[in-house]
Amino acid sequence: MTGELTPSVIKRIIRQVGLKCAAQGQSLSETLVAFMVKAVVLDPRNDFNMDQILTENDLQDLIQLCVTRLLDTTNPSLSTIKMQVYFDMNYANRDELLSEQEHVLEGKVAPVVRGITESGPHAQEEMDNVYQKIVTYALLRSGLGSPTDVEAIREVTAALQSVFPQTEMITFILLSKKDKEQQLKDLAMLVTGIRLYNKQCQKGGSGIDDLPNILHEAIPSATRTLDERLNSCQLLAHRYTALLESMQEDPHRHSQIGIFKLKEALFNVRQHEAFLCILQSNAIISAQEVESLDVKFEAAMMVLKNTVQDKISIESKEVFPLFMELSKLWTGYQNEMLLLSFITNMADNLQQFLEIQSQLFPEEMLTSLLEGVTVKSDEERIKETMGTRVNVSDFKNQEWLFPETSDNFDQLLIQYHGFCAHSIGVKGITLPGNPAIGILKHKEKYYVFSSKEAAYIFAQDPDKFIQLNVEKAKKYAELIQLLELRHQFEYLVPRTQARNAKKGLMKPPPKCDSGTQTDTHILPPTIVRSYEWNEWELRRKAIKLANLRRKLTHGMQTHLSHMRRENCTQVYLPKEAGTQTKRDNSSNVPKPQIFLKGLRGGSSGPTHMVTVDLTRPLDET
């Protein structure tokens, strides 16, 4: 098994460590063993190197060191790592937990759903069996009562018959499988809403717990328990911190106490405090959700009562949505019950990881050791430094931020879980940072400090102190998760945490989607298609060209190609033109007026005719 620490070699080491621990009566998870193996390799005191080639003796020493640390029942560091692994593998946020619960419920009712949707009954007895399965499905889906409770089955059957009589089974059978599944869910919600309304009217409600009142009592109780445990944990952290500070000021004081174990105990309670804060925030959210559900449920029930009243028949389009709304709100109560139970169980299970440090430093010992030592809480330490702040003019190349001058200050991701960036690497203790002193922005990361002096010292050479913090985390592997150093020790992150960053102790670094586009070919292509690298190919082309010089080009025309030549003709388009003829004119001549006199003659004598021309002269016209 000699070689580098490749993944395959590490897997074999993990397997052997697990087997040896199991032989000693300790059954440990693979995640915990893997974390411990790599933590031992990372610790500089063990002189291992991830890149070096290890001999067989080195590998055996590594295995033995891991087994020794995993079997050490007096090691607070091991308890902290176990606590981190447990929380990482078991904690889930609201959305994940509810999604998992929905998946479990779907698996629970899946056999009943298949029996309903995949059957094609024809006889009346078969239809009755399918109808009874629908009753069972509605009861299981709602979670209101047991399938063995006769009274609950009777209520479900009566409610189902009021919205889905058996005469509609023929229409139901003709539906597709997808439509059947959807109608089953709708029927289950309607039945649940009807049963809740009947319970409110004191006409039923067998097997239905009074979830609102149960939650009103359970949430305050759980919150009080979390507060008590959190206060106790914080008090221990404050006492350990004060004791460590006094020992560092006077090294000869309490020399019989191992400072190494005391630091491990401090990190243990700090980690427990962080996990309790997460559970406490979830409990607060649950309390707010229950208050919102109370208002909505009471309003929905009031609307439903006003709609139904004492009416004998009501249109389904009016009342069905109200019943379904009641069902959805009741599902919200059930979800909050599940979340509260999960929070309580997590808090109870975390208590076991405090036992070792409490055994090493019992209450009587701490009381005697702290005689003459001032124990300060985190709030008191921050209050003492509220009047001091960094003078920005003292730093030319450093950027400092302050809460009152920074936009979105609450969104800043403070490094090291908000602890002082100077005290971790220098003193090896976790002191609360005070943002009012000043937040140092270094390489797009933000750091806070416990005092103005610590801020000035850190700002002189930030990279140096950041590396000191990394080295401290190598000695105390539990600091990797406590101080949010996962980005620097990615290969030490448990697999479940690496798979889902949301399960980690703290919120992951903010990320955003971005994209860039570049030209495929900025310069125009310069590919010479006629280029040949093969000299034989060039020789072949040369011979071909030489032969062409002695060849004649012939052309002929066949019947198929006759008159196939492409021709084009250009013509002049007719020009638009116009001509003008001579001018039209007219003249006016006098109208002839000639009169004759004496045509009738007379009684005597001859007739004398006289011509009178009255036409006007031409020049007068």
Coordinates of C-alpha atoms in Angstrom, one line a residue, residues 156-371:
V156 CA -64.2 9.9 5.7
T157 CA -66.8 7.7 3.9
A158 CA -69.6 10.1 4.6
A159 CA -67.6 13.1 3.6
L160 CA -66.5 11.3 0.4
Q161 CA -70.0 10.3 -0.6
S162 CA -71.1 13.9 -0.3
V163 CA -68.6 15.1 -2.9
F164 CA -68.0 11.9 -4.9
P165 CA -70.9 9.4 -4.8
Q166 CA -70.4 5.9 -6.0
T167 CA -72.4 6.5 -9.1
E168 CA -69.5 8.6 -10.4
M169 CA -67.2 5.6 -10.3
I170 CA -67.9 4.8 -14.0
T171 CA -66.8 8.3 -15.0
F172 CA -63.7 8.0 -12.8
I173 CA -62.6 4.7 -14.3
L174 CA -62.6 6.2 -17.8
L175 CA -60.1 8.8 -16.9
S176 CA -56.4 8.6 -17.7
K177 CA -53.9 7.5 -14.9
K178 CA -52.6 11.1 -14.5
D179 CA -56.1 12.5 -14.2
K180 CA -57.0 9.9 -11.7
E181 CA -54.1 10.7 -9.5
Q182 CA -54.9 14.4 -9.6
Q183 CA -58.6 13.8 -8.8
L184 CA -57.6 11.6 -5.9
K185 CA -55.5 14.4 -4.4
D186 CA -58.4 16.8 -4.9
L187 CA -60.8 14.4 -3.2
A188 CA -58.5 13.9 -0.3
M189 CA -58.3 17.7 0.2
L190 CA -62.0 18.1 0.0
V191 CA -62.6 15.3 2.5
T192 CA -60.1 16.8 4.9
G193 CA -61.7 20.2 4.7
I194 CA -65.2 18.7 5.3
R195 CA -63.9 16.8 8.4
L196 CA -62.2 19.9 9.7
Y197 CA -65.4 21.9 9.3
N198 CA -67.5 19.2 11.0
K199 CA -65.0 19.2 13.9
Q200 CA -65.3 22.9 14.2
C201 CA -69.1 22.5 14.3
Q202 CA -68.7 19.7 16.9
K203 CA -70.3 17.1 14.5
G204 CA -67.3 14.8 14.2
G205 CA -63.5 15.0 14.2
S206 CA -62.5 11.6 15.3
G207 CA -58.7 11.1 15.3
I208 CA -58.1 14.8 14.6
D209 CA -55.7 16.4 17.1
D210 CA -56.0 20.0 18.1
L211 CA -52.8 21.1 16.4
P212 CA -53.1 24.9 16.9
N213 CA -53.4 24.5 20.7
I214 CA -50.7 21.9 20.7
L215 CA -48.3 24.2 18.8
H216 CA -49.2 27.1 21.0
E217 CA -47.9 25.2 24.0
A218 CA -45.0 23.3 22.3
I219 CA -43.3 26.2 20.5
P220 CA -42.8 28.4 23.6
S221 CA -41.6 25.4 25.6
A222 CA -39.1 24.4 22.9
T223 CA -38.0 28.1 22.6
R224 CA -37.4 28.3 26.4
T225 CA -35.4 25.1 26.3
L226 CA -33.3 26.3 23.5
D227 CA -32.7 29.7 25.3
E228 CA -31.7 27.9 28.5
R229 CA -29.2 25.7 26.7
L230 CA -27.9 28.6 24.6
N231 CA -27.4 30.7 27.7
S232 CA -25.6 27.9 29.5
C233 CA -23.4 27.3 26.5
Q234 CA -22.6 30.9 26.2
L235 CA -21.7 31.1 29.9
L236 CA -19.3 28.2 29.5
A237 CA -17.7 29.9 26.5
H238 CA -17.3 33.2 28.4
R239 CA -15.7 31.4 31.4
Y240 CA -13.3 29.3 29.2
T241 CA -12.3 32.5 27.4
A242 CA -11.6 34.4 30.6
L243 CA -9.6 31.5 32.0
L244 CA -7.5 31.2 28.8
E245 CA -6.8 35.0 28.9
S246 CA -5.7 34.8 32.5
M247 CA -3.4 31.8 31.8
Q248 CA -1.8 33.6 28.8
E249 CA -1.2 36.7 30.9
D250 CA 0.3 34.6 33.7
P251 CA 1.7 31.3 32.2
H252 CA 2.6 29.9 35.7
R253 CA -1.0 30.3 36.9
H254 CA -2.9 27.0 36.8
S255 CA -0.1 25.2 35.2
Q256 CA -1.7 21.9 36.1
I257 CA -4.4 22.5 33.5
G258 CA -3.7 21.6 29.9
I259 CA -4.2 24.8 27.9
F260 CA -4.6 22.6 24.8
K261 CA -7.6 20.8 26.3
L262 CA -9.1 24.0 27.5
K263 CA -9.0 25.5 24.0
E264 CA -10.6 22.4 22.6
A265 CA -13.4 22.7 25.3
L266 CA -13.8 26.4 24.2
F267 CA -14.2 25.4 20.6
N268 CA -16.6 22.7 21.6
V269 CA -19.0 25.0 23.3
R270 CA -18.6 27.7 20.6
Q271 CA -19.6 25.1 18.0
H272 CA -22.6 24.0 20.1
E273 CA -23.6 27.6 20.5
A274 CA -23.6 28.1 16.7
F275 CA -25.7 25.1 16.1
L276 CA -28.2 26.1 18.8
C277 CA -28.5 29.6 17.2
I278 CA -29.5 27.9 13.9
L279 CA -32.1 25.8 15.6
Q280 CA -33.4 28.8 17.6
S281 CA -33.8 30.8 14.4
N282 CA -35.8 28.0 12.9
A283 CA -38.0 27.9 16.0
I284 CA -38.7 31.6 15.7
I285 CA -39.7 31.2 12.1
S286 CA -42.0 28.3 13.1
A287 CA -43.6 30.6 15.7
Q288 CA -44.2 33.3 13.1
E289 CA -45.7 30.8 10.6
V290 CA -48.1 29.4 13.3
E291 CA -49.3 32.9 14.0
S292 CA -49.9 33.5 10.3
L293 CA -51.7 30.2 10.0
D294 CA -54.0 31.0 13.0
V295 CA -55.2 34.2 11.3
K296 CA -55.7 32.6 7.9
F297 CA -57.4 29.5 9.4
E298 CA -59.8 31.5 11.5
A299 CA -60.7 33.7 8.5
A300 CA -61.2 30.7 6.2
M301 CA -63.4 29.0 8.7
M302 CA -65.5 32.1 9.2
V303 CA -66.0 32.5 5.4
L304 CA -67.0 28.9 5.1
K305 CA -69.5 29.1 8.0
N306 CA -71.1 32.2 6.4
T307 CA -71.3 30.4 3.0
V308 CA -72.8 27.2 4.3
Q309 CA -74.9 28.3 7.3
D310 CA -78.0 26.2 7.4
K311 CA -78.4 25.7 3.6
I312 CA -79.5 22.3 2.4
S313 CA -77.6 22.5 -0.9
I314 CA -74.8 24.7 -2.1
E315 CA -73.1 24.9 -5.5
S316 CA -69.8 23.1 -5.5
K317 CA -68.0 25.9 -7.2
E318 CA -68.7 28.1 -4.1
V319 CA -67.8 25.7 -1.3
F320 CA -65.2 23.3 -2.7
P321 CA -62.4 26.0 -2.9
L322 CA -63.1 26.8 0.7
F323 CA -62.8 23.2 1.9
M324 CA -59.5 22.9 -0.1
E325 CA -58.2 26.1 1.5
L326 CA -58.9 24.6 4.9
S327 CA -57.0 21.5 4.0
K328 CA -54.0 23.4 2.8
L329 CA -53.9 25.5 6.0
W330 CA -54.1 22.3 8.1
T331 CA -51.3 20.8 6.2
G332 CA -49.3 23.9 7.2
Y333 CA -50.0 23.1 10.9
Q334 CA -48.9 19.5 10.3
N335 CA -45.7 20.8 8.7
E336 CA -44.9 23.0 11.7
M337 CA -45.4 20.1 14.0
L338 CA -42.9 18.1 12.0
L339 CA -40.4 21.0 12.0
L340 CA -40.8 21.5 15.7
S341 CA -40.3 17.9 16.4
F342 CA -37.2 17.9 14.2
I343 CA -35.7 21.0 16.0
T344 CA -36.4 19.4 19.4
N345 CA -34.7 16.1 18.5
M346 CA -31.7 17.9 17.0
A347 CA -31.2 20.0 20.1
D348 CA -31.6 16.9 22.4
N349 CA -29.1 14.9 20.4
L350 CA -26.5 17.7 20.4
Q351 CA -26.3 17.6 24.2
Q352 CA -24.4 14.4 24.1
F353 CA -21.4 16.1 22.5
L354 CA -20.9 18.4 25.6
E355 CA -20.3 15.5 28.0
I356 CA -16.6 15.2 27.6
Q357 CA -15.7 18.9 28.2
S358 CA -18.1 19.0 31.2
Q359 CA -16.3 15.9 32.6
L360 CA -12.9 17.5 32.1
F361 CA -13.9 20.8 33.6
P362 CA -16.7 20.3 36.1
E363 CA -18.5 23.2 37.7
E364 CA -16.5 23.0 41.0
M365 CA -13.2 23.1 39.2
L366 CA -14.2 26.1 37.1
T367 CA -15.4 28.0 40.0
S368 CA -12.1 27.5 41.9
L369 CA -10.0 28.3 38.9
L370 CA -11.9 31.5 38.2
E371 CA -11.4 33.0 41.6

